[in-house]
Amino acid sequence: AQTVTQSQPEMSVQEAETVTLSCTYDTSENNYYLFWYKQPPSRQMILVIRQEAYKQQNATENRFSVNFQKAAKSFSLKISDSQLGDTAMYFCASMDAGGTSYGKLTFGQGTILTVHP
Amino acid sequence: SQTIHQWPATLVQPVGSPLSLECTVEGTSNPNLYWYRQAAGRGLQLLFYSVGIGQISSEVPQNLSASRPQDRQFILSSKKLLLSDSGFYLCAWGRYNQPQHFGDGTRLSIL
């Protein structure tokens, strides 16, 4: 079974600065996918970024990038030039590849990020 | 483009009453469908998933049930609600090896 751990319940950052959210995971599969989702106060779940385990290159999406360390089973999210709209709960999630996983996601407990003006 | 609709947005129900939450997907066919529950300030717990009409898999034992009467319709039900059923319920659709896309959620309060 997969497990995903986010060890930082809460984080805060000043507007325009950089913050890194941590995530570790455990899976017995060789091929899998990792995701970061954002849940703002509206409680919508919004996909931020996706990483495929067989790709060594770290994924980036504008101000969001990841540091994927496969051997360490670590998948951190870096937010550059933080904006007030980045205030949200962030969830790390994993998905085993292949049909037998049925596309199921395993979520971490989340990190509440507050961006201060 | 694909969209997912979930309703109602908010629901207040007495203990012991029945429940029906509905989720529909547009713009795609044969999606995988998922129901999650999120307790306040916590992560998401997968309750049910479905890979086709009439095919339901339960992840945790509970007071709830799910059904998929049509390809793009997913329903979460209960015959008698418990206080512990309170929470935020999210429906999602996805495909193998693809990220899931979520509805706006239903906030369920049991009195």
PDB file of C-alpha atoms in Angstrom:
ATOM      1  CA  ALA A   1       0.000   0.000   0.000  1.00  0.00           C
ATOM      2  CA  GLN A   2       1.095   3.541  -0.701  1.00  0.00           C
ATOM      3  CA  THR A   3       1.668   6.147   1.970  1.00  0.00           C
ATOM      4  CA  VAL A   4       2.256   9.863   1.545  1.00  0.00           C
ATOM      5  CA  THR A   5       3.593  12.023   4.370  1.00  0.00           C
ATOM      6  CA  GLN A   6       3.607  15.792   4.640  1.00  0.00           C
ATOM      7  CA  SER A   7       5.493  16.717   7.784  1.00  0.00           C
ATOM      8  CA  GLN A   8       4.691  20.436   7.785  1.00  0.00           C
ATOM      9  CA  PRO A   9       1.126  21.116   8.992  1.00  0.00           C
ATOM     10  CA  GLU A  10       1.546  24.854   8.442  1.00  0.00           C
ATOM     11  CA  MET A  11       3.934  27.161   6.627  1.00  0.00           C
ATOM     12  CA  SER A  12       4.037  30.890   6.041  1.00  0.00           C
ATOM     13  CA  VAL A  13       5.915  33.097   3.610  1.00  0.00           C
ATOM     14  CA  GLN A  14       6.140  36.749   2.720  1.00  0.00           C
ATOM     15  CA  GLU A  15       4.769  37.887  -0.597  1.00  0.00           C
ATOM     16  CA  ALA A  16       7.363  37.668  -3.417  1.00  0.00           C
ATOM     17  CA  GLU A  17       9.553  35.229  -1.487  1.00  0.00           C
ATOM     18  CA  THR A  18      10.159  31.534  -2.104  1.00  0.00           C
ATOM     19  CA  VAL A  19       8.810  28.658  -0.040  1.00  0.00           C
ATOM     20  CA  THR A  20       9.308  24.897  -0.216  1.00  0.00           C
ATOM     21  CA  LEU A  21       6.741  22.339   0.908  1.00  0.00           C
ATOM     22  CA  SER A  22       7.952  18.851   1.769  1.00  0.00           C
ATOM     23  CA  CYS A  23       6.509  15.479   0.875  1.00  0.00           C
ATOM     24  CA  THR A  24       7.776  11.928   1.225  1.00  0.00           C
ATOM     25  CA  TYR A  25       6.075   8.843  -0.098  1.00  0.00           C
ATOM     26  CA  ASP A  26       6.417   5.097  -0.057  1.00  0.00           C
ATOM     27  CA  THR A  27       5.447   2.675  -2.793  1.00  0.00           C
ATOM     28  CA  SER A  28       6.570  -0.750  -3.915  1.00  0.00           C
ATOM     29  CA  GLU A  29       5.955   0.072  -7.573  1.00  0.00           C
ATOM     30  CA  ASN A  30       8.689   1.062 -10.007  1.00  0.00           C
ATOM     31  CA  ASN A  31       6.469   3.295 -12.063  1.00  0.00           C
ATOM     32  CA  TYR A  32       4.129   5.828 -10.531  1.00  0.00           C
ATOM     33  CA  TYR A  33       2.995   9.432 -10.680  1.00  0.00           C
ATOM     34  CA  LEU A  34       3.210  12.211  -8.132  1.00  0.00           C
ATOM     35  CA  PHE A  35       1.027  15.288  -7.908  1.00  0.00           C
ATOM     36  CA  TRP A  36       0.609  18.474  -5.965  1.00  0.00           C
ATOM     37  CA  TYR A  37      -2.924  19.782  -5.540  1.00  0.00           C
ATOM     38  CA  LYS A  38      -3.951  23.160  -4.128  1.00  0.00           C
ATOM     39  CA  GLN A  39      -7.127  23.667  -2.093  1.00  0.00           C
ATOM     40  CA  PRO A  40      -7.887  27.364  -1.514  1.00  0.00           C
ATOM     41  CA  PRO A  41     -10.518  28.519   1.008  1.00  0.00           C
ATOM     42  CA  SER A  42     -13.198  27.844  -1.627  1.00  0.00           C
ATOM     43  CA  ARG A  43     -12.220  24.155  -1.145  1.00  0.00           C
ATOM     44  CA  GLN A  44     -11.866  23.444  -4.853  1.00  0.00           C
ATOM     45  CA  MET A  45      -9.099  20.928  -5.557  1.00  0.00           C
ATOM     46  CA  ILE A  46      -6.811  22.339  -8.227  1.00  0.00           C
ATOM     47  CA  LEU A  47      -3.973  20.423  -9.863  1.00  0.00           C
ATOM     48  CA  VAL A  48      -0.727  22.350  -9.516  1.00  0.00           C
ATOM     49  CA  ILE A  49       1.913  20.068 -10.974  1.00  0.00           C
ATOM     50  CA  ARG A  50       2.541  16.473 -12.013  1.00  0.00           C
ATOM     51  CA  GLN A  51       5.687  14.325 -12.064  1.00  0.00           C
ATOM     52  CA  GLU A  52       6.192  10.959 -13.731  1.00  0.00           C
ATOM     53  CA  ALA A  53       8.551   8.751 -11.762  1.00  0.00           C
ATOM     54  CA  TYR A  54      10.417   7.470 -14.808  1.00  0.00           C
ATOM     55  CA  LYS A  55      11.317  11.019 -15.841  1.00  0.00           C
ATOM     56  CA  GLN A  56      14.401  12.312 -14.078  1.00  0.00           C
ATOM     57  CA  GLN A  57      13.781  15.913 -15.062  1.00  0.00           C
ATOM     58  CA  ASN A  58      11.932  17.882 -12.429  1.00  0.00           C
ATOM     59  CA  ALA A  59       8.547  19.229 -13.524  1.00  0.00           C
ATOM     60  CA  THR A  60       7.926  22.981 -13.636  1.00  0.00           C
ATOM     61  CA  GLU A  61       4.775  25.036 -14.151  1.00  0.00           C
ATOM     62  CA  ASN A  62       5.463  28.770 -14.166  1.00  0.00           C
ATOM     63  CA  ARG A  63       6.295  29.720 -10.541  1.00  0.00           C
ATOM     64  CA  PHE A  64       5.868  26.135  -9.316  1.00  0.00           C
ATOM     65  CA  SER A  65       8.583  23.528  -9.520  1.00  0.00           C
ATOM     66  CA  VAL A  66       9.364  20.251  -7.836  1.00  0.00           C
ATOM     67  CA  ASN A  67      12.489  18.609  -6.481  1.00  0.00           C
ATOM     68  CA  PHE A  68      11.967  14.905  -7.173  1.00  0.00           C
ATOM     69  CA  GLN A  69      14.453  12.632  -5.430  1.00  0.00           C
ATOM     70  CA  LYS A  70      13.435   9.112  -6.424  1.00  0.00           C
ATOM     71  CA  ALA A  71      15.951   7.234  -4.297  1.00  0.00           C
ATOM     72  CA  ALA A  72      14.958   9.198  -1.221  1.00  0.00           C
ATOM     73  CA  LYS A  73      11.247   9.020  -2.157  1.00  0.00           C
ATOM     74  CA  SER A  74      10.993  12.743  -1.719  1.00  0.00           C
ATOM     75  CA  PHE A  75       8.844  15.135  -3.756  1.00  0.00           C
ATOM     76  CA  SER A  76       8.975  18.756  -2.582  1.00  0.00           C
ATOM     77  CA  LEU A  77       7.154  21.719  -4.112  1.00  0.00           C
ATOM     78  CA  LYS A  78       8.879  25.062  -4.532  1.00  0.00           C
ATOM     79  CA  ILE A  79       6.781  28.176  -5.015  1.00  0.00           C
ATOM     80  CA  SER A  80       8.741  31.165  -6.284  1.00  0.00           C
ATOM     81  CA  ASP A  81       7.607  34.792  -6.116  1.00  0.00           C
ATOM     82  CA  SER A  82       4.785  33.862  -3.746  1.00  0.00           C
ATOM     83  CA  GLN A  83       1.501  35.649  -4.282  1.00  0.00           C
ATOM     84  CA  LEU A  84      -1.423  36.247  -1.945  1.00  0.00           C
ATOM     85  CA  GLY A  85      -3.518  33.952  -4.133  1.00  0.00           C
ATOM     86  CA  ASP A  86      -1.172  31.079  -3.294  1.00  0.00           C
ATOM     87  CA  THR A  87      -2.658  30.956   0.204  1.00  0.00           C
ATOM     88  CA  ALA A  88      -4.223  27.495   0.387  1.00  0.00           C
ATOM     89  CA  MET A  89      -3.846  23.993   1.685  1.00  0.00           C
ATOM     90  CA  TYR A  90      -1.463  21.979  -0.477  1.00  0.00           C
ATOM     91  CA  PHE A  91      -1.738  18.240  -0.869  1.00  0.00           C
ATOM     92  CA  CYS A  92       0.874  15.859  -2.144  1.00  0.00           C
ATOM     93  CA  ALA A  93      -0.535  12.718  -3.800  1.00  0.00           C
ATOM     94  CA  SER A  94       0.749   9.571  -5.466  1.00  0.00           C
ATOM     95  CA  MET A  95      -0.705   7.158  -8.004  1.00  0.00           C
ATOM     96  CA  ASP A  96       0.693   3.795  -9.039  1.00  0.00           C
ATOM     97  CA  ALA A  97       0.909   3.417 -12.803  1.00  0.00           C
ATOM     98  CA  GLY A  98      -0.990   0.760 -14.691  1.00  0.00           C
ATOM     99  CA  GLY A  99      -4.518  -0.540 -14.797  1.00  0.00           C
ATOM    100  CA  THR A 100      -4.491  -2.416 -11.511  1.00  0.00           C
ATOM    101  CA  SER A 101      -4.261   0.834  -9.541  1.00  0.00           C
ATOM    102  CA  TYR A 102      -7.508   2.065 -11.130  1.00  0.00           C
ATOM    103  CA  GLY A 103      -6.113   5.571 -11.135  1.00  0.00           C
ATOM    104  CA  LYS A 104      -6.498   5.851  -7.376  1.00  0.00           C
ATOM    105  CA  LEU A 105      -4.733   8.657  -5.552  1.00  0.00           C
ATOM    106  CA  THR A 106      -3.202   8.467  -2.097  1.00  0.00           C
ATOM    107  CA  PHE A 107      -3.085  11.863  -0.416  1.00  0.00           C
ATOM    108  CA  GLY A 108      -0.912  13.308   2.316  1.00  0.00           C
ATOM    109  CA  GLN A 109      -2.478  15.178   5.214  1.00  0.00           C
ATOM    110  CA  GLY A 110      -1.817  18.563   3.655  1.00  0.00           C
ATOM    111  CA  THR A 111       0.174  21.708   4.444  1.00  0.00           C
ATOM    112  CA  ILE A 112      -1.581  25.000   5.080  1.00  0.00           C
ATOM    113  CA  LEU A 113       0.374  27.762   3.363  1.00  0.00           C
ATOM    114  CA  THR A 114      -0.257  31.394   4.262  1.00  0.00           C
ATOM    115  CA  VAL A 115       1.242  34.165   2.157  1.00  0.00           C
ATOM    116  CA  HIS A 116       1.596  37.437   4.051  1.00  0.00           C
ATOM    117  CA  PRO A 117       1.614  40.856   2.357  1.00  0.00           C
TER     118      PRO A 117
ATOM    119  CA  SER B   1     -13.765  20.375 -22.560  1.00  0.00           C
ATOM    120  CA  GLN B   2     -14.623  18.154 -19.648  1.00  0.00           C
ATOM    121  CA  THR B   3     -16.589  19.405 -16.673  1.00  0.00           C
ATOM    122  CA  ILE B   4     -17.755  17.809 -13.465  1.00  0.00           C
ATOM    123  CA  HIS B   5     -20.851  18.877 -11.578  1.00  0.00           C
ATOM    124  CA  GLN B   6     -21.599  18.007  -7.998  1.00  0.00           C
ATOM    125  CA  TRP B   7     -24.667  18.919  -5.946  1.00  0.00           C
ATOM    126  CA  PRO B   8     -25.917  20.095  -3.614  1.00  0.00           C
ATOM    127  CA  ALA B   9     -23.155  22.440  -2.475  1.00  0.00           C
ATOM    128  CA  THR B  10     -24.366  22.440   1.115  1.00  0.00           C
ATOM    129  CA  LEU B  11     -26.664  20.071   2.961  1.00  0.00           C
ATOM    130  CA  VAL B  12     -27.915  19.944   6.537  1.00  0.00           C
ATOM    131  CA  GLN B  13     -29.590  16.703   7.519  1.00  0.00           C
ATOM    132  CA  PRO B  14     -30.890  15.206  10.790  1.00  0.00           C
ATOM    133  CA  VAL B  15     -29.416  12.027  12.189  1.00  0.00           C
ATOM    134  CA  GLY B  16     -31.189   8.996  10.789  1.00  0.00           C
ATOM    135  CA  SER B  17     -32.321  10.660   7.560  1.00  0.00           C
ATOM    136  CA  PRO B  18     -31.375   9.356   4.088  1.00  0.00           C
ATOM    137  CA  LEU B  19     -28.750  10.900   1.837  1.00  0.00           C
ATOM    138  CA  SER B  20     -28.230  11.236  -1.882  1.00  0.00           C
ATOM    139  CA  LEU B  21     -25.347  13.212  -3.388  1.00  0.00           C
ATOM    140  CA  GLU B  22     -25.018  13.321  -7.133  1.00  0.00           C
ATOM    141  CA  CYS B  23     -22.079  13.840  -9.444  1.00  0.00           C
ATOM    142  CA  THR B  24     -22.102  14.032 -13.238  1.00  0.00           C
ATOM    143  CA  VAL B  25     -19.317  14.419 -15.764  1.00  0.00           C
ATOM    144  CA  GLU B  26     -19.624  16.040 -19.188  1.00  0.00           C
ATOM    145  CA  GLY B  27     -17.376  15.997 -22.203  1.00  0.00           C
ATOM    146  CA  THR B  28     -15.857  12.551 -21.812  1.00  0.00           C
ATOM    147  CA  SER B  29     -16.946   8.936 -21.849  1.00  0.00           C
ATOM    148  CA  ASN B  30     -16.151   5.951 -19.638  1.00  0.00           C
ATOM    149  CA  PRO B  31     -14.291   7.913 -16.968  1.00  0.00           C
ATOM    150  CA  ASN B  32     -13.116   6.440 -13.699  1.00  0.00           C
ATOM    151  CA  LEU B  33     -15.165   8.036 -10.919  1.00  0.00           C
ATOM    152  CA  TYR B  34     -14.286   8.573  -7.259  1.00  0.00           C
ATOM    153  CA  TRP B  35     -15.934   9.724  -4.023  1.00  0.00           C
ATOM    154  CA  TYR B  36     -13.777  11.213  -1.267  1.00  0.00           C
ATOM    155  CA  ARG B  37     -14.520  12.520   2.196  1.00  0.00           C
ATOM    156  CA  GLN B  38     -12.474  15.252   3.826  1.00  0.00           C
ATOM    157  CA  ALA B  39     -12.739  15.912   7.543  1.00  0.00           C
ATOM    158  CA  ALA B  40     -12.097  19.481   8.682  1.00  0.00           C
ATOM    159  CA  GLY B  41      -8.459  20.437   8.182  1.00  0.00           C
ATOM    160  CA  ARG B  42      -7.512  16.935   7.086  1.00  0.00           C
ATOM    161  CA  GLY B  43      -6.562  15.049   3.967  1.00  0.00           C
ATOM    162  CA  LEU B  44      -8.841  13.227   1.547  1.00  0.00           C
ATOM    163  CA  GLN B  45     -10.011   9.712   2.220  1.00  0.00           C
ATOM    164  CA  LEU B  46     -11.122   7.655  -0.772  1.00  0.00           C
ATOM    165  CA  LEU B  47     -14.545   6.126  -0.108  1.00  0.00           C
ATOM    166  CA  PHE B  48     -15.564   4.520  -3.422  1.00  0.00           C
ATOM    167  CA  TYR B  49     -14.379   4.252  -6.966  1.00  0.00           C
ATOM    168  CA  SER B  50     -15.947   3.000 -10.164  1.00  0.00           C
ATOM    169  CA  VAL B  51     -14.398   1.971 -13.480  1.00  0.00           C
ATOM    170  CA  GLY B  52     -17.697   1.375 -15.282  1.00  0.00           C
ATOM    171  CA  ILE B  53     -21.487   1.311 -15.079  1.00  0.00           C
ATOM    172  CA  GLY B  54     -22.619  -0.756 -12.119  1.00  0.00           C
ATOM    173  CA  GLN B  55     -19.028  -1.424 -10.977  1.00  0.00           C
ATOM    174  CA  ILE B  56     -18.408  -0.069  -7.483  1.00  0.00           C
ATOM    175  CA  SER B  57     -15.442  -0.712  -5.201  1.00  0.00           C
ATOM    176  CA  SER B  58     -15.436   0.344  -1.563  1.00  0.00           C
ATOM    177  CA  GLU B  59     -12.223   1.405   0.115  1.00  0.00           C
ATOM    178  CA  VAL B  60     -13.400   1.648   3.717  1.00  0.00           C
ATOM    179  CA  PRO B  61     -16.249   0.039   5.667  1.00  0.00           C
ATOM    180  CA  GLN B  62     -18.878   2.629   6.438  1.00  0.00           C
ATOM    181  CA  ASN B  63     -22.479   3.683   6.551  1.00  0.00           C
ATOM    182  CA  LEU B  64     -22.458   4.901   2.943  1.00  0.00           C
ATOM    183  CA  SER B  65     -22.963   3.281  -0.437  1.00  0.00           C
ATOM    184  CA  ALA B  66     -22.358   4.348  -4.026  1.00  0.00           C
ATOM    185  CA  SER B  67     -23.959   3.606  -7.365  1.00  0.00           C
ATOM    186  CA  ARG B  68     -23.208   4.326 -11.005  1.00  0.00           C
ATOM    187  CA  PRO B  69     -26.457   3.990 -12.937  1.00  0.00           C
ATOM    188  CA  GLN B  70     -25.094   5.732 -16.048  1.00  0.00           C
ATOM    189  CA  ASP B  71     -21.648   6.112 -17.566  1.00  0.00           C
ATOM    190  CA  ARG B  72     -21.131   9.664 -16.311  1.00  0.00           C
ATOM    191  CA  GLN B  73     -23.249   9.637 -13.162  1.00  0.00           C
ATOM    192  CA  PHE B  74     -22.019   8.717  -9.708  1.00  0.00           C
ATOM    193  CA  ILE B  75     -24.255   8.773  -6.637  1.00  0.00           C
ATOM    194  CA  LEU B  76     -23.342   8.600  -2.960  1.00  0.00           C
ATOM    195  CA  SER B  77     -26.119   7.405  -0.661  1.00  0.00           C
ATOM    196  CA  SER B  78     -27.029   6.460   2.852  1.00  0.00           C
ATOM    197  CA  LYS B  79     -30.227   4.985   4.285  1.00  0.00           C
ATOM    198  CA  LYS B  80     -29.649   6.458   7.758  1.00  0.00           C
ATOM    199  CA  LEU B  81     -27.097   9.177   8.411  1.00  0.00           C
ATOM    200  CA  LEU B  82     -24.856   9.150  11.477  1.00  0.00           C
ATOM    201  CA  LEU B  83     -23.221  12.127  13.167  1.00  0.00           C
ATOM    202  CA  SER B  84     -19.881  10.759  12.000  1.00  0.00           C
ATOM    203  CA  ASP B  85     -20.964  11.150   8.355  1.00  0.00           C
ATOM    204  CA  SER B  86     -20.495  14.915   8.602  1.00  0.00           C
ATOM    205  CA  GLY B  87     -17.766  16.279   6.362  1.00  0.00           C
ATOM    206  CA  PHE B  88     -16.868  17.619   2.977  1.00  0.00           C
ATOM    207  CA  TYR B  89     -17.516  15.222   0.116  1.00  0.00           C
ATOM    208  CA  LEU B  90     -15.704  15.471  -3.170  1.00  0.00           C
ATOM    209  CA  CYS B  91     -16.395  13.687  -6.429  1.00  0.00           C
ATOM    210  CA  ALA B  92     -13.645  13.291  -9.009  1.00  0.00           C
ATOM    211  CA  TRP B  93     -13.129  11.783 -12.434  1.00  0.00           C
ATOM    212  CA  GLY B  94      -9.936  10.504 -14.002  1.00  0.00           C
ATOM    213  CA  ARG B  95      -8.248   7.946 -16.206  1.00  0.00           C
ATOM    214  CA  TYR B  96      -5.403   5.550 -15.673  1.00  0.00           C
ATOM    215  CA  ASN B  97      -2.100   7.360 -15.297  1.00  0.00           C
ATOM    216  CA  GLN B  98      -3.785  10.759 -15.484  1.00  0.00           C
ATOM    217  CA  PRO B  99      -4.514  13.280 -12.717  1.00  0.00           C
ATOM    218  CA  GLN B 100      -7.972  13.385 -11.237  1.00  0.00           C
ATOM    219  CA  HIS B 101     -10.297  16.353 -11.706  1.00  0.00           C
ATOM    220  CA  PHE B 102     -12.550  17.336  -8.853  1.00  0.00           C
ATOM    221  CA  GLY B 103     -16.017  18.770  -8.429  1.00  0.00           C
ATOM    222  CA  ASP B 104     -16.685  21.714  -6.142  1.00  0.00           C
ATOM    223  CA  GLY B 105     -17.701  19.489  -3.224  1.00  0.00           C
ATOM    224  CA  THR B 106     -20.661  19.130  -0.860  1.00  0.00           C
ATOM    225  CA  ARG B 107     -20.480  20.314   2.729  1.00  0.00           C
ATOM    226  CA  LEU B 108     -22.632  17.884   4.744  1.00  0.00           C
ATOM    227  CA  SER B 109     -23.666  18.711   8.303  1.00  0.00           C
ATOM    228  CA  ILE B 110     -25.544  16.210  10.423  1.00  0.00           C
ATOM    229  CA  LEU B 111     -27.631  17.551  13.316  1.00  0.00           C
TER     230      LEU B 111
END
